[in-house]
Tab-separated table of C-alpha atoms in Angstrom:
chain	number	residue	atom	x	y	z
A	221	PRO	CA	-7.029	17.270	-16.676
A	222	TYR	CA	-6.680	13.710	-15.497
A	223	ASP	CA	-8.544	12.189	-12.567
A	224	ASP	CA	-6.334	9.522	-11.024
A	225	ARG	CA	-8.882	8.462	-8.386
A	226	VAL	CA	-10.229	4.922	-8.492
A	227	GLU	CA	-13.285	4.544	-6.261
A	228	ALA	CA	-14.252	1.038	-5.159
A	229	PRO	CA	-17.183	1.392	-2.722
A	230	GLU	CA	-17.712	-2.375	-2.871
A	231	GLY	CA	-14.179	-2.822	-1.532
A	232	PHE	CA	-11.266	-4.898	-2.758
A	233	ARG	CA	-8.401	-6.774	-1.172
A	234	PRO	CA	-4.898	-5.791	-2.278
A	235	GLU	CA	-2.846	-8.469	-3.992
A	236	VAL	CA	0.528	-9.024	-2.347
A	237	ALA	CA	3.246	-8.961	-5.008
A	238	ASP	CA	6.193	-9.416	-2.597
A	239	GLY	CA	5.301	-10.623	0.882
A	240	GLN	CA	8.969	-11.218	1.722
A	241	HIS	CA	9.933	-7.536	1.541
A	242	PRO	CA	10.691	-6.121	5.041
A	243	VAL	CA	7.696	-3.755	4.849
A	244	LEU	CA	5.302	-6.716	4.546
A	245	ALA	CA	7.265	-9.692	5.929
A	246	GLN	CA	5.815	-9.473	9.455
A	247	LEU	CA	2.204	-9.490	8.190
A	248	SER	CA	0.144	-12.630	7.801
A	249	GLY	CA	-3.272	-13.547	6.540
A	250	THR	CA	-5.593	-11.750	4.186
A	251	TRP	CA	-5.432	-8.013	3.655
A	252	PRO	CA	-8.502	-6.025	4.715
A	253	LEU	CA	-10.701	-4.213	2.245
A	254	LEU	CA	-9.677	-0.893	0.744
A	255	LEU	CA	-12.273	1.367	-0.881
A	256	GLY	CA	-10.165	3.246	-3.413
A	257	TYR	CA	-6.779	4.609	-4.382
A	258	ASN	CA	-4.950	7.017	-6.628
A	259	ARG	CA	-3.648	5.457	-9.824
A	260	ILE	CA	0.162	5.637	-9.756
A	261	GLU	CA	3.002	4.114	-11.744
A	262	ALA	CA	6.128	2.615	-10.258
A	263	LYS	CA	9.322	4.351	-11.310
A	264	PRO	CA	11.949	2.274	-13.130
A	265	GLY	CA	13.867	0.323	-10.507
A	266	ALA	CA	11.044	0.428	-7.949
A	267	GLU	CA	9.743	-2.743	-6.341
A	268	VAL	CA	5.962	-3.173	-6.323
A	269	LEU	CA	4.719	-4.770	-3.104
A	270	LEU	CA	0.915	-4.458	-3.455
A	271	ARG	CA	-1.313	-4.332	-6.523
A	272	ARG	CA	-4.885	-4.286	-7.651
A	273	GLY	CA	-4.865	-5.973	-11.014
A	274	GLY	CA	-2.406	-3.978	-13.110
A	275	ASP	CA	-2.456	-0.981	-10.754
A	276	VAL	CA	0.273	-0.263	-8.212
A	277	LEU	CA	-0.883	0.230	-4.596
A	278	LEU	CA	2.444	0.123	-2.764
A	279	ALA	CA	5.914	0.582	-4.229
A	280	VAL	CA	9.329	1.082	-2.652
A	281	GLN	CA	12.684	2.130	-4.026
A	282	ARG	CA	16.165	3.009	-2.870
A	283	TYR	CA	17.126	6.437	-4.144
A	284	GLY	CA	20.652	7.720	-3.646
A	285	ALA	CA	21.459	7.262	0.029
A	286	GLY	CA	17.751	7.170	0.942
A	287	ARG	CA	14.580	5.237	0.362
A	288	THR	CA	11.111	6.112	-0.889
A	289	LEU	CA	7.704	4.520	-0.402
A	290	ALA	CA	4.434	5.272	-2.181
A	291	PHE	CA	1.119	3.992	-0.774
A	292	ALA	CA	-1.687	4.896	-3.153
A	293	SER	CA	-4.660	4.430	-0.831
A	294	ASP	CA	-5.623	6.022	2.483
A	295	CYS	CA	-4.344	5.465	6.024
A	296	ALA	CA	-7.633	6.637	7.568
A	297	PRO	CA	-11.336	5.937	7.061
A	298	HIS	CA	-12.267	7.016	3.569
A	299	TRP	CA	-10.463	4.715	1.172
A	300	GLY	CA	-8.911	3.013	4.173
A	301	SER	CA	-12.009	1.139	5.286
A	302	THR	CA	-13.011	0.673	8.901
A	303	GLU	CA	-11.808	-2.916	8.443
A	304	PHE	CA	-8.380	-1.631	7.358
A	305	VAL	CA	-8.018	0.809	10.260
A	306	ALA	CA	-9.127	-1.901	12.750
A	307	TRP	CA	-6.927	-4.586	11.116
A	308	GLU	CA	-4.783	-6.441	13.647
A	309	HIS	CA	-1.698	-5.734	11.507
A	310	TYR	CA	-2.450	-2.041	10.859
A	311	GLY	CA	0.188	-0.769	13.284
A	312	ALA	CA	2.721	-3.402	12.206
A	313	PHE	CA	2.259	-2.383	8.573
A	314	TRP	CA	2.985	1.287	9.253
A	315	ARG	CA	5.843	0.507	11.662
A	316	GLY	CA	7.395	-1.747	9.021
A	317	ALA	CA	7.075	1.011	6.416
A	318	VAL	CA	8.702	3.621	8.663
A	319	ARG	CA	11.473	1.250	9.763
A	320	TRP	CA	12.265	0.370	6.164
A	321	LEU	CA	12.311	4.044	5.177
A	322	ALA	CA	14.652	4.791	8.082
A	323	GLY	CA	16.963	2.002	6.971
A	324	SER	CA	16.602	-0.063	10.094
């Protein structure tokens, strides 16, 4: 058994690895605090967009005719802090993710 959860009750700010990618390009400023995530690895060929140290928080990849996206934290209050959910770019982040996944 392996526990992939990383709890960070003190909070941390994700490190942007590629702010020019369409999922993140419309966002500006500092990322809000996150309180934890599941430890994941990017598949070969995936592009890592957010990190915490050596850990992957957000990765995207084209796969066949489609696209995939993995966000390792939480979209709601738990690991997604109140600051994250209230972030002025919260909606823009998720809209950008869905648009990129849809190929538009």
